[in-house]
Amino acid sequence: MSAGRAQQAILHKIVVAATAAALAAGCAANPNSASGPDPEASSASSGAAPAAHAAGSEQPRPLPAGRPVVPPQVARLAGLMPLRSTGVETFRQRYPAYDGRGVLIAVLDGGIDPSVPGLRTTTTGERKLADLRDFSGEGRIPLAPLPWEGRDTVEIARYRLRGFARVAHWAGPPFYAGMLRERALGSSRAADINGDGDRDDEIPVVVARASDGWFLITDTNGDGSLDDESPIYDYAQAAQTLSFGTGPLGVAVNLSAVEGRPLLDLFFDNASHGTHVAGIAAGHDLFGLPGFDGIAPGAQVLGLKIADNSWGKISVSGSMAEALEYAAAYAERRRMPLVVNLSYGVGNGREGTAAVDSLLDAFALAHPDVLVVVSAGNDGPGLSTVGSPASAELVLSVCALVPGVFARAPEPGVAPPPDVVGWWSARGGELAKPDLCAPGVAYSNVPPWRTGEEIAGGTSQAAPHVAGLAALLQSGLLQQGRRARAIDLERALSATAVPLAGISVLDQGAGVPNLPEAFQWLSAGHQAGIYRVRALPDGGNSSLSTAAYRRAGLLGPADTLQRFLISTAGGQPAARLLLSADAPWLRAPAAVEFRGEPAVVSLTYDRARLRAPGIYTGSVWARTATDTLAGWVLRLTNTIVVPYRLEQPLSETRSLAPGSTDRLFLAVPEGAGGLHVALHVLSGRGAMLHLFEPSGQPSRAGSSLELGGADSTGSLEVPGEDLTAGVYEAAVSAPPSSAITYRLTAAAPSVAVRSIGTGPSAVLAVTGPESVAVRVRAQVAGAARVYEVRGRGSPGDIRVPVPDWADYAMLDISVTEELWQQVTDIGVRVQDGRGRELSDRPMDYAFDRRRIELDSLSRGQNLTVALRPAFARRAEPARWRAQVRVSFLPPQPLPLAILGMGAVAEVTLTPDQEMGLQLSPLPGAFRPLDGYAALVEVIAEPRSGPPARRRAAVWPAPVSP
């Protein structure tokens, strides 16, 4: 998942505020500390890498010396590694030895840099990185036999290496050689692996076998000789690392053998995400600063690389499953408790149906002692936006808080603001998720090439916080001679969590963990059962929903019943659950009995209390009758949306507390001409407007915008071709540091452009009961063509010629929902004819839209658009297909006349009648490429209210002379 532009902009502001806060706190606490970053150091950036995917690409450049965004000493004093809100500081003061020692945290991500100081040792002096394994294949170096005739110099491809006699002294033949190619490492600065300012180098490597196993040797300093090089063994064997020249990466080696021939994988973090995550979960003496720790500094880390960062941080087919099984087997061999962190996810198509969700649920059932913690996703604040695999039922999904220290610079005599839920953090709806909320912005270690970007935010940063909490709990129990099952850790954290006031379970789950209380819960001997919940398909619920969600409201007078099916797993004994509802419109029975069979619980809704437009959320909480002090064991979550009808324009003026969100649901009928939502900030320091489609996916036409201070305005529009009938959600978020007053307006146009056809021509109609006078104009907005991409497990690509008149290209990429359910993600690469990366952001949903800027170097060349599905399981289907709609748009559209009416037609449309308009032939200046259709746009502007607009691709008619 990737941060949108508006989110990245606000995260940048968080970094700036955090920098000011850190410097002020640091200087107040230590007058001798540095007054700020060196003015020549790189400027602060958003550091926005909130999930395993990050947006954008950059061209490599020589690496600067660089300094952190704020000095680590200052960051520590300012609390930029947030520990207080979840009780970590109190817990570690009370139990200093319960610091994660004896526990493994597996970080499944894009790699971990073994060279950073905070990931070298635990608090007890053990190796912090217990093992590093690459399951992504990104670091695989193909090897071939290397002939050797006893000479001191060998040739590998076109490179000559001296000093080979020294290698032969350690090991006899056969020898193997391969090439490490920088070009294969993607477009980030990290691809310049030897730090010489380009990413075109090829570095020969040699693999041989000594008496103590396979080793690698290579020319790390680029002097053409192996005389001054040392053998590097598999990381699990010797914990050795290497780097190339002045390069930015610490590299570990994975060596194995198949049928006597070696396999070589180089393990590195060329994304920085995994290194940042690992520092939060378990960093010790971060940046070499004693006492600057992550959550569980005593824990050891398994770094398991599942993502190919050269493809925009996508996992690869089967890598997640293989890494999970490797982690479980590793922990079992060493008899160590294991916590898995998965800061990864993509958008849900149909919640609960993804193959990766089933995979994780099966893993959880097969390994009941392993807690799997997953980031909830960054598509909030819309409802029903929790991503996959956080939607898996038996994982612990985590939403993100913005810690108060990051909200604004400190003011004398003013307490820091409270933590608030991050506006980007995914919310529940069809799912009874997220489970917990934890700090989602932190200052943590990054690889050297990311220096200056130590602050990053997203649910990716919240998940390792909770993984660290679980490791602390398990560590404490371990030293008492006990262990907890995964479900007991989850229940301890959830049952004792502290809800944030004024927001629902859809935003925060159970709330914010309270670590000392969770440990007391476990120490008291409470044990949790594994309960699985399904909302039965009453009122239109999905058959796999874990919560009841009526997005379009109640269906009719008889729609007052909601049934839930509750089942158990793990061979639990019979139990009696006591039930209580927390909303006045929600009624539940007093108890439900379990006698080894699934039970159905019937709830009823009071329709009289569900009439006014708005959102109604209520839960039924269940406790076991035999242990009521254990807190709740499951919840039955219900959400009823009563949408606004847009027969008349909507205008709402409201106030929002800092960091809070308002939601307005808008029913858009079939045949509407579009949707227009506008925000006017009346007071405060700005706001964000978000728009979500009826499916819950961020609007493809433009999903969010950021506004500045008071009296700022902005709008989001959905044109006719992008409109889906159903209930849209408009959400307004206040910044964490400021209350706001705002006015939101929403309207559907009173007219619709029903269709655009050949000729070209257009059909218009009124959408309401009254006649409407409109001004109509038309234009050629560009040219479009649909391509089909096919593959057989491996990447598939198309080559697209770029016309010399195009200013930018718009790519609409779509796959079937059936394919989307089988993948963990789909990588997308767009390159121009010179090999420059124009986009490497993966797909977030089964439909993905991206804008590609074109320049003089791209025009007249071919674009290569490549797709790479990563399937949840290693067994890939024989074939897959995707569609890519390519639209090229010029700097200015070409106007079309309306025949008989001129450049602008003024017409009156009456109800129950459609009007057809004939447009002038396409102008001779318009020269689409072969196979492309003209992209014609028609705009109908009523005298009042928003315009209706639609674009469609039509095959060219004869052009005018």
PDB file of C-alpha atoms in Angstrom, residues 457-544:
ATOM      1  CA  GLY A 457       4.251   7.043   9.547  1.00  0.00           C
ATOM      2  CA  GLY A 458       1.517   4.561   8.728  1.00  0.00           C
ATOM      3  CA  THR A 459      -0.052   1.397  10.031  1.00  0.00           C
ATOM      4  CA  SER A 460       3.259  -0.231   9.036  1.00  0.00           C
ATOM      5  CA  GLN A 461       4.772   1.558  12.015  1.00  0.00           C
ATOM      6  CA  ALA A 462       1.875   0.662  14.343  1.00  0.00           C
ATOM      7  CA  ALA A 463       2.066  -3.107  13.744  1.00  0.00           C
ATOM      8  CA  PRO A 464       5.675  -3.574  14.977  1.00  0.00           C
ATOM      9  CA  HIS A 465       4.799  -1.555  18.072  1.00  0.00           C
ATOM     10  CA  VAL A 466       2.165  -4.164  18.957  1.00  0.00           C
ATOM     11  CA  ALA A 467       4.455  -7.029  17.924  1.00  0.00           C
ATOM     12  CA  GLY A 468       6.972  -5.623  20.395  1.00  0.00           C
ATOM     13  CA  LEU A 469       4.301  -5.457  23.107  1.00  0.00           C
ATOM     14  CA  ALA A 470       3.487  -9.129  22.541  1.00  0.00           C
ATOM     15  CA  ALA A 471       7.193  -9.989  22.787  1.00  0.00           C
ATOM     16  CA  LEU A 472       7.440  -8.158  26.128  1.00  0.00           C
ATOM     17  CA  LEU A 473       4.460 -10.107  27.493  1.00  0.00           C
ATOM     18  CA  GLN A 474       5.855 -13.407  26.280  1.00  0.00           C
ATOM     19  CA  SER A 475       9.290 -12.550  27.675  1.00  0.00           C
ATOM     20  CA  GLY A 476       7.866 -11.889  31.122  1.00  0.00           C
ATOM     21  CA  LEU A 477       5.928 -15.145  31.149  1.00  0.00           C
ATOM     22  CA  LEU A 478       8.938 -17.061  29.851  1.00  0.00           C
ATOM     23  CA  GLN A 479      11.022 -15.939  32.796  1.00  0.00           C
ATOM     24  CA  GLN A 480       8.243 -17.122  35.082  1.00  0.00           C
ATOM     25  CA  GLY A 481       8.398 -20.550  33.465  1.00  0.00           C
ATOM     26  CA  ARG A 482       5.257 -20.106  31.342  1.00  0.00           C
ATOM     27  CA  ARG A 483       4.207 -19.334  27.803  1.00  0.00           C
ATOM     28  CA  ALA A 484       1.073 -17.846  26.343  1.00  0.00           C
ATOM     29  CA  ARG A 485      -0.836 -18.960  23.287  1.00  0.00           C
ATOM     30  CA  ALA A 486      -1.371 -16.418  20.534  1.00  0.00           C
ATOM     31  CA  ILE A 487      -5.050 -16.047  21.450  1.00  0.00           C
ATOM     32  CA  ASP A 488      -4.125 -15.330  25.093  1.00  0.00           C
ATOM     33  CA  LEU A 489      -1.718 -12.572  24.052  1.00  0.00           C
ATOM     34  CA  GLU A 490      -4.352 -11.072  21.781  1.00  0.00           C
ATOM     35  CA  ARG A 491      -7.088 -11.247  24.422  1.00  0.00           C
ATOM     36  CA  ALA A 492      -4.813  -9.804  27.109  1.00  0.00           C
ATOM     37  CA  LEU A 493      -3.999  -6.803  24.923  1.00  0.00           C
ATOM     38  CA  SER A 494      -7.578  -6.333  23.725  1.00  0.00           C
ATOM     39  CA  ALA A 495      -9.479  -6.939  26.963  1.00  0.00           C
ATOM     40  CA  THR A 496      -7.354  -4.400  28.844  1.00  0.00           C
ATOM     41  CA  ALA A 497      -7.099  -1.816  26.038  1.00  0.00           C
ATOM     42  CA  VAL A 498      -8.252   1.732  26.707  1.00  0.00           C
ATOM     43  CA  PRO A 499     -10.745   3.076  24.132  1.00  0.00           C
ATOM     44  CA  LEU A 500     -10.239   6.605  22.864  1.00  0.00           C
ATOM     45  CA  ALA A 501     -13.227   8.770  23.734  1.00  0.00           C
ATOM     46  CA  GLY A 502     -15.711   9.787  21.091  1.00  0.00           C
ATOM     47  CA  ILE A 503     -14.814   7.331  18.321  1.00  0.00           C
ATOM     48  CA  SER A 504     -16.224   3.941  17.426  1.00  0.00           C
ATOM     49  CA  VAL A 505     -14.812   0.446  17.325  1.00  0.00           C
ATOM     50  CA  LEU A 506     -14.670   0.791  13.529  1.00  0.00           C
ATOM     51  CA  ASP A 507     -11.943   3.412  13.984  1.00  0.00           C
ATOM     52  CA  GLN A 508      -9.920   1.906  16.821  1.00  0.00           C
ATOM     53  CA  GLY A 509     -11.008  -1.645  17.542  1.00  0.00           C
ATOM     54  CA  ALA A 510     -10.684  -2.276  21.268  1.00  0.00           C
ATOM     55  CA  GLY A 511      -8.569   0.863  21.680  1.00  0.00           C
ATOM     56  CA  VAL A 512      -4.999   1.492  22.807  1.00  0.00           C
ATOM     57  CA  PRO A 513      -3.109  -1.348  24.554  1.00  0.00           C
ATOM     58  CA  ASN A 514      -2.201  -0.958  28.218  1.00  0.00           C
ATOM     59  CA  LEU A 515       0.848  -3.187  28.606  1.00  0.00           C
ATOM     60  CA  PRO A 516       1.032  -3.363  32.437  1.00  0.00           C
ATOM     61  CA  GLU A 517      -2.664  -4.256  32.641  1.00  0.00           C
ATOM     62  CA  ALA A 518      -2.277  -6.847  29.880  1.00  0.00           C
ATOM     63  CA  PHE A 519       0.513  -8.515  31.832  1.00  0.00           C
ATOM     64  CA  GLN A 520      -1.634  -8.553  34.948  1.00  0.00           C
ATOM     65  CA  TRP A 521      -4.416 -10.173  32.888  1.00  0.00           C
ATOM     66  CA  LEU A 522      -2.034 -12.953  31.875  1.00  0.00           C
ATOM     67  CA  SER A 523      -0.577 -13.275  35.364  1.00  0.00           C
ATOM     68  CA  ALA A 524      -4.078 -13.761  36.755  1.00  0.00           C
ATOM     69  CA  GLY A 525      -4.359 -16.981  34.769  1.00  0.00           C
ATOM     70  CA  HIS A 526      -7.131 -15.896  32.402  1.00  0.00           C
ATOM     71  CA  GLN A 527      -7.383 -17.941  29.245  1.00  0.00           C
ATOM     72  CA  ALA A 528      -9.227 -17.048  26.084  1.00  0.00           C
ATOM     73  CA  GLY A 529     -11.194 -19.173  23.690  1.00  0.00           C
ATOM     74  CA  ILE A 530     -10.898 -18.927  19.936  1.00  0.00           C
ATOM     75  CA  TYR A 531     -14.246 -17.708  18.645  1.00  0.00           C
ATOM     76  CA  ARG A 532     -15.088 -17.169  14.992  1.00  0.00           C
ATOM     77  CA  VAL A 533     -17.919 -14.837  14.035  1.00  0.00           C
ATOM     78  CA  ARG A 534     -19.967 -14.553  10.840  1.00  0.00           C
ATOM     79  CA  ALA A 535     -22.726 -12.026  10.228  1.00  0.00           C
ATOM     80  CA  LEU A 536     -25.369 -14.007   8.394  1.00  0.00           C
ATOM     81  CA  PRO A 537     -26.612 -12.438   5.130  1.00  0.00           C
ATOM     82  CA  ASP A 538     -29.521 -10.537   6.616  1.00  0.00           C
ATOM     83  CA  GLY A 539     -30.173  -7.123   5.106  1.00  0.00           C
ATOM     84  CA  GLY A 540     -27.708  -7.739   2.288  1.00  0.00           C
ATOM     85  CA  ASN A 541     -24.570  -8.579   4.296  1.00  0.00           C
ATOM     86  CA  SER A 542     -21.792 -10.424   2.547  1.00  0.00           C
ATOM     87  CA  SER A 543     -21.768 -14.101   3.438  1.00  0.00           C
ATOM     88  CA  LEU A 544     -18.198 -13.748   4.745  1.00  0.00           C
TER      89      LEU A 544
END
